[in-house]
Short mmCIF file of C-alpha atoms in Angstrom, two decimals:
data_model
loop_
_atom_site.label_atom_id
_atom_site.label_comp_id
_atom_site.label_asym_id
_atom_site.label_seq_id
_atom_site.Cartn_x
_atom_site.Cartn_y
_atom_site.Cartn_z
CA UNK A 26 6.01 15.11 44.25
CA UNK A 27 8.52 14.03 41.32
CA UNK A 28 6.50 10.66 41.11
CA UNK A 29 3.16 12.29 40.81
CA UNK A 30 4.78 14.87 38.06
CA UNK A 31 5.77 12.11 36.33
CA UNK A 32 2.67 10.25 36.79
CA UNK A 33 0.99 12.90 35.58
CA UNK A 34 3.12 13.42 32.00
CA UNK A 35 2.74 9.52 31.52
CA UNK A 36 -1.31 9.43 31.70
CA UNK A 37 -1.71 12.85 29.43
CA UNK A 38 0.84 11.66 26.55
CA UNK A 39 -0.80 8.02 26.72
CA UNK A 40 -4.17 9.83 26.51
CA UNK A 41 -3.02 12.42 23.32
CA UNK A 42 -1.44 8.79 21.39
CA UNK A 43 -5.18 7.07 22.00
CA UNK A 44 -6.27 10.17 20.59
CA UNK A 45 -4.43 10.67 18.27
CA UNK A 46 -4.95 6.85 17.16
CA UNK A 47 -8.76 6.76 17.77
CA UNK A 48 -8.25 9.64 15.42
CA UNK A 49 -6.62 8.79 11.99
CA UNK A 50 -6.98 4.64 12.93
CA UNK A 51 -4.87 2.11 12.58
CA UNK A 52 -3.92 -1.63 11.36
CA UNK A 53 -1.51 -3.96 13.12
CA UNK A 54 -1.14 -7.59 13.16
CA UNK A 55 -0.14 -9.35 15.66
CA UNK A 56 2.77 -12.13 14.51
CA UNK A 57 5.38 -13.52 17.13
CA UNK A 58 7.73 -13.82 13.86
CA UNK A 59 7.38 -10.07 13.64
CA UNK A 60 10.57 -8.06 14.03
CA UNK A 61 10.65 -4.46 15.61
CA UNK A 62 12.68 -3.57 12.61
CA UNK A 63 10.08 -4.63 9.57
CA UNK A 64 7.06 -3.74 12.12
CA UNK A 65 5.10 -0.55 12.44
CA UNK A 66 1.67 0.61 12.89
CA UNK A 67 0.82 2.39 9.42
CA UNK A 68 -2.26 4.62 9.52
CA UNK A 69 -5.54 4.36 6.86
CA UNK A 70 -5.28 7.04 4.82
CA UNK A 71 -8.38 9.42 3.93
CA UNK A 72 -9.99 7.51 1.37
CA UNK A 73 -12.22 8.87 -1.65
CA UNK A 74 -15.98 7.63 -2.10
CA UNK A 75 -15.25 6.25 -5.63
CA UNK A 76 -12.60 3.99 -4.48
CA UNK A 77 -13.91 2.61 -1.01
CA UNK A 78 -14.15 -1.03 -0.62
CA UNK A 79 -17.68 -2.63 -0.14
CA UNK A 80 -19.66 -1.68 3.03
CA UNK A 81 -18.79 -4.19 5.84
CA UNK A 82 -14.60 -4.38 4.58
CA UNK A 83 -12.49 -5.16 7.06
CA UNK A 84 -8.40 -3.81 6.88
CA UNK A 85 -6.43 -6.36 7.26
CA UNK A 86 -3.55 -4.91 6.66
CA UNK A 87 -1.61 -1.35 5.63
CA UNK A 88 1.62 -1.37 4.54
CA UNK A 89 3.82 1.57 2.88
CA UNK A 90 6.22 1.40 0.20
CA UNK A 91 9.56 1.71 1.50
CA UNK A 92 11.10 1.83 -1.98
CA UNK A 93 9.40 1.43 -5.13
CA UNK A 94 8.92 2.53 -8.99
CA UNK A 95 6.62 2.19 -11.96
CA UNK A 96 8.13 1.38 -14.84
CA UNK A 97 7.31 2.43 -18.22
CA UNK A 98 8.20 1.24 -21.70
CA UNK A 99 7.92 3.84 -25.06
CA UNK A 100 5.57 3.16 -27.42
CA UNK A 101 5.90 4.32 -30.52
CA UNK A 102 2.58 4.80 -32.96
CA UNK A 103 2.69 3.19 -36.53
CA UNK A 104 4.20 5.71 -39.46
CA UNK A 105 5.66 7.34 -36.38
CA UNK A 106 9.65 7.57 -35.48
CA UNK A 107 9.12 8.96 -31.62
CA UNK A 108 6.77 7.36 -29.38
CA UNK A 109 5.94 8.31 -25.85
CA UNK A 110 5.59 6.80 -22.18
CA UNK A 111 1.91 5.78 -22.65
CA UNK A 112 0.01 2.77 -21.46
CA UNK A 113 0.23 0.99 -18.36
CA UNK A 114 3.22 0.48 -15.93
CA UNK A 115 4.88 -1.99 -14.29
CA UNK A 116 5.34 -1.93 -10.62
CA UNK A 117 8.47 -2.99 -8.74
CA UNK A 118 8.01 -2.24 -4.59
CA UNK A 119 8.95 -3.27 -1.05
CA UNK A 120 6.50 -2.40 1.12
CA UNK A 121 6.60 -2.82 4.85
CA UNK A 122 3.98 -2.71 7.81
CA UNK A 123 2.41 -4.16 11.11
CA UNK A 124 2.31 -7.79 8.99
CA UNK A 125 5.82 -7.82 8.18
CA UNK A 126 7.10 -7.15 4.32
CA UNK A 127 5.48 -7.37 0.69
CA UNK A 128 6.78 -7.81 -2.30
CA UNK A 129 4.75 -5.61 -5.09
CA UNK A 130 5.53 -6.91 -8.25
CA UNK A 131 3.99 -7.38 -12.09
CA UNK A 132 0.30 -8.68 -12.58
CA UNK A 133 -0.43 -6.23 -10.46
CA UNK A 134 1.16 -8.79 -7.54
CA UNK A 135 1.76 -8.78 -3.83
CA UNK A 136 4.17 -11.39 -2.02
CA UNK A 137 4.35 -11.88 1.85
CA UNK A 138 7.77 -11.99 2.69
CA UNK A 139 7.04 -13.80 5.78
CA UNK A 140 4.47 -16.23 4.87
CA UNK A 141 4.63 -16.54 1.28
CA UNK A 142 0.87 -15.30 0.72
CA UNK A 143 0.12 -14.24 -2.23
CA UNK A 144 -2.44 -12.47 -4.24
CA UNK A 145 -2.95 -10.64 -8.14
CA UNK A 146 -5.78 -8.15 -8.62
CA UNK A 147 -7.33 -5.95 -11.13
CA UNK A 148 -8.11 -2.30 -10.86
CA UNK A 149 -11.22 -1.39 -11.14
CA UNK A 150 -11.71 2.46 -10.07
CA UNK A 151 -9.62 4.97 -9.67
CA UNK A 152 -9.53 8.66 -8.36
CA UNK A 153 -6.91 10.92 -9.99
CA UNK A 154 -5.07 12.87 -8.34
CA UNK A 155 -2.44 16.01 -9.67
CA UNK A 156 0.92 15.76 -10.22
CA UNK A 157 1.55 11.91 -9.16
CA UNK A 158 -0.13 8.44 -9.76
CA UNK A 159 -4.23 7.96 -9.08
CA UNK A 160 -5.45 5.96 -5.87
CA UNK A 161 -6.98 3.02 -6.86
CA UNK A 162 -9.19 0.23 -5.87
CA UNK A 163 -8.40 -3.26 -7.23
CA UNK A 164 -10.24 -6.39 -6.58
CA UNK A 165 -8.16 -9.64 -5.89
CA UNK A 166 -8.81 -11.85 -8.33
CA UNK A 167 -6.52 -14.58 -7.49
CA UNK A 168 -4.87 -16.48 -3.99
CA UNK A 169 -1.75 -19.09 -3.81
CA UNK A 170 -0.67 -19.89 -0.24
CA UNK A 171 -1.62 -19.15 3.38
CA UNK A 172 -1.25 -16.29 5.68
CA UNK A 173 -1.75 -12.57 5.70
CA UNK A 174 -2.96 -12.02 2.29
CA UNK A 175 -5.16 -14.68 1.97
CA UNK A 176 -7.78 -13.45 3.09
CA UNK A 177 -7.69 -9.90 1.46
CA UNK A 178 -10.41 -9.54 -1.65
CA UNK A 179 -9.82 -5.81 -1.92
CA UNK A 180 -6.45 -3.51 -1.97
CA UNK A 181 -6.56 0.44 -1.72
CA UNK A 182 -3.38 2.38 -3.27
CA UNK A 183 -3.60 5.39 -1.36
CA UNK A 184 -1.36 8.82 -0.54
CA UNK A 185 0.33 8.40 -3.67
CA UNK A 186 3.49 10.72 -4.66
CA UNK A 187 5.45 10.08 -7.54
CA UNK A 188 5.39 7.62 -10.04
CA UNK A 189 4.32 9.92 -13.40
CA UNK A 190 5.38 8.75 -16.66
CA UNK A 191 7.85 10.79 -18.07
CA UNK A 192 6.64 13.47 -21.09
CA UNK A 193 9.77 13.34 -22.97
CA UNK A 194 9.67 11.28 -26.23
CA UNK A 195 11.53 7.94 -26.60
CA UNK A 196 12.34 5.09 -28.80
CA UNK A 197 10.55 2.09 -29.38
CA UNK A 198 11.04 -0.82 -26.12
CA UNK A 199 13.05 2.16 -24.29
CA UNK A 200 12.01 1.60 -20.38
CA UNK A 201 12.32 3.94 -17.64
CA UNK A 202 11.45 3.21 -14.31
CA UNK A 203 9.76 6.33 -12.05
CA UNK A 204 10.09 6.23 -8.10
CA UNK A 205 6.83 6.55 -6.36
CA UNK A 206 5.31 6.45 -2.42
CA UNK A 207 1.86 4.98 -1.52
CA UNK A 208 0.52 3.15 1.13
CA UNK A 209 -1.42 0.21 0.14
CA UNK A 210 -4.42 -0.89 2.04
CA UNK A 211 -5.50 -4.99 2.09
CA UNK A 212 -9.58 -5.75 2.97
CA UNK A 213 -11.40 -9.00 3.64
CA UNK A 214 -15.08 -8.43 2.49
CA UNK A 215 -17.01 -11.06 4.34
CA UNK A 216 -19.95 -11.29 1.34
CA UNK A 217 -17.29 -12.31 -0.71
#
C-alpha cells in the first residue's frame, strides 16, 4: 500500500510540472559542459505584439540577469549649469540560463561565457512599460565566434524591473549606474 501511495504522489506531481511547463514553456540547451550550478530552465515570458520576433522564430535560448545595471552619464544642455540623466544607457550584466552564462555588455553586446559566442544588436521596437525599463526587440546585427549565440538574429528584453534613470540633476560626465532584472530571450529566424 505505501508503494502504491507513493506511486501515486510521483505520477500526479510529474503530471502538474508537465503542466505547468506545457503551460508558461520553456528553453534549455542541452551542453555536457553545463554545470548544475550555472544551469536552469528559464521560462518565456508573456511577450507584447509590438515586440515579437518574426513569425517562424525559434528560442534558442532564455537567460535572466543574475546581476546587472544600466548606467547613465549627465548631460548637461548648452547655456545650462545642471544637466540631467537623459539619453541612452550603458548596460553592464551577468546573465545565466539552460546555455550556461552571458556576458551583457556595451554595443548593446552579449558574450558566451562558455563558448565565446558573441553577438551586438540594435533595438528596434520597444513596449514601455511603468515604473522600470521598456521590453525591447533588437535585431543582431553582428556574429564573431561559434556556439550558442551564433545562431540568434533576434533578442527579446523581457520582465523588466529596475533600471530607471535617476530624476535628480547632475553635473556634466557624472555617471550613475541603476540595478535592473530582465530576462533576455535569443531567436534564430530561419528566413534570415
Amino acid at each position: 500500500m505505501f508503494r502504491t501511495t507513493r506511486a501515486r504522489k510521483r505520477a500526479l506531481i510529474t503530471a502538474g510540472m508537465v503542466a505547468v511547463v506545457g503551460a508558461i514553456g520553456t528553453v534549455t540547451f542541452q551542453a555536457s559542459a553545463a554545470t548544475n550550478a550555472e544551469t536552469r530552465a528559464v521560462p518565456v515570458p508573456a511577450i507584447a505584439d509590438a515586440i515579437k520576433a518574426p513569425a517562424g522564430s525559434r528560442p534558442i535560448g532564455t537567460f535572466s540577469v543574475v546581476s546587472g545595471t544600466q548606467t547613465y552619464t549627465c548631460v548637461v544642455p548648452d547655456g545650462s549649469t545642471t544637466g540631467a540623466y537623459t539619453g541612452a544607457s550603458v548596460p553592464e550584466a551577468q546573465l545565466a540560463g539552460a546555455a550556461g552564462r552571458l556576458h551583457h555588455f556595451a554595443g548593446p553586446s552579449w558574450q558566451s561565457t562558455r563558448d565565446g559566442s558573441l553577438v551586438t544588436a540594435t533595438k528596434t521596437a520597444t513596449a514601455a512599460k511603468t515604473g522600470t525599463i521598456p521590453e525591447l526587440l533588437l535585431q543582431v546585427t553582428s556574429h564573431t565566434g561559434k556556439g550558442i549565440l551564433s545562431r540568434a538574429d533576434w533578442i527579446n528584453r523581457l520582465a523588466t524591473s529596475g533600471g530607471v534613470a535617476p530624476t535628480s540633476t547632475c553635473t556634466a560626465g557624472q555617471t550613475v549606474a541603476v540595478p535592473y532584472k530582465a530576462v533576455y530571450v535569443f531567436w534564430d529566424d530561419p528566413a534570415v
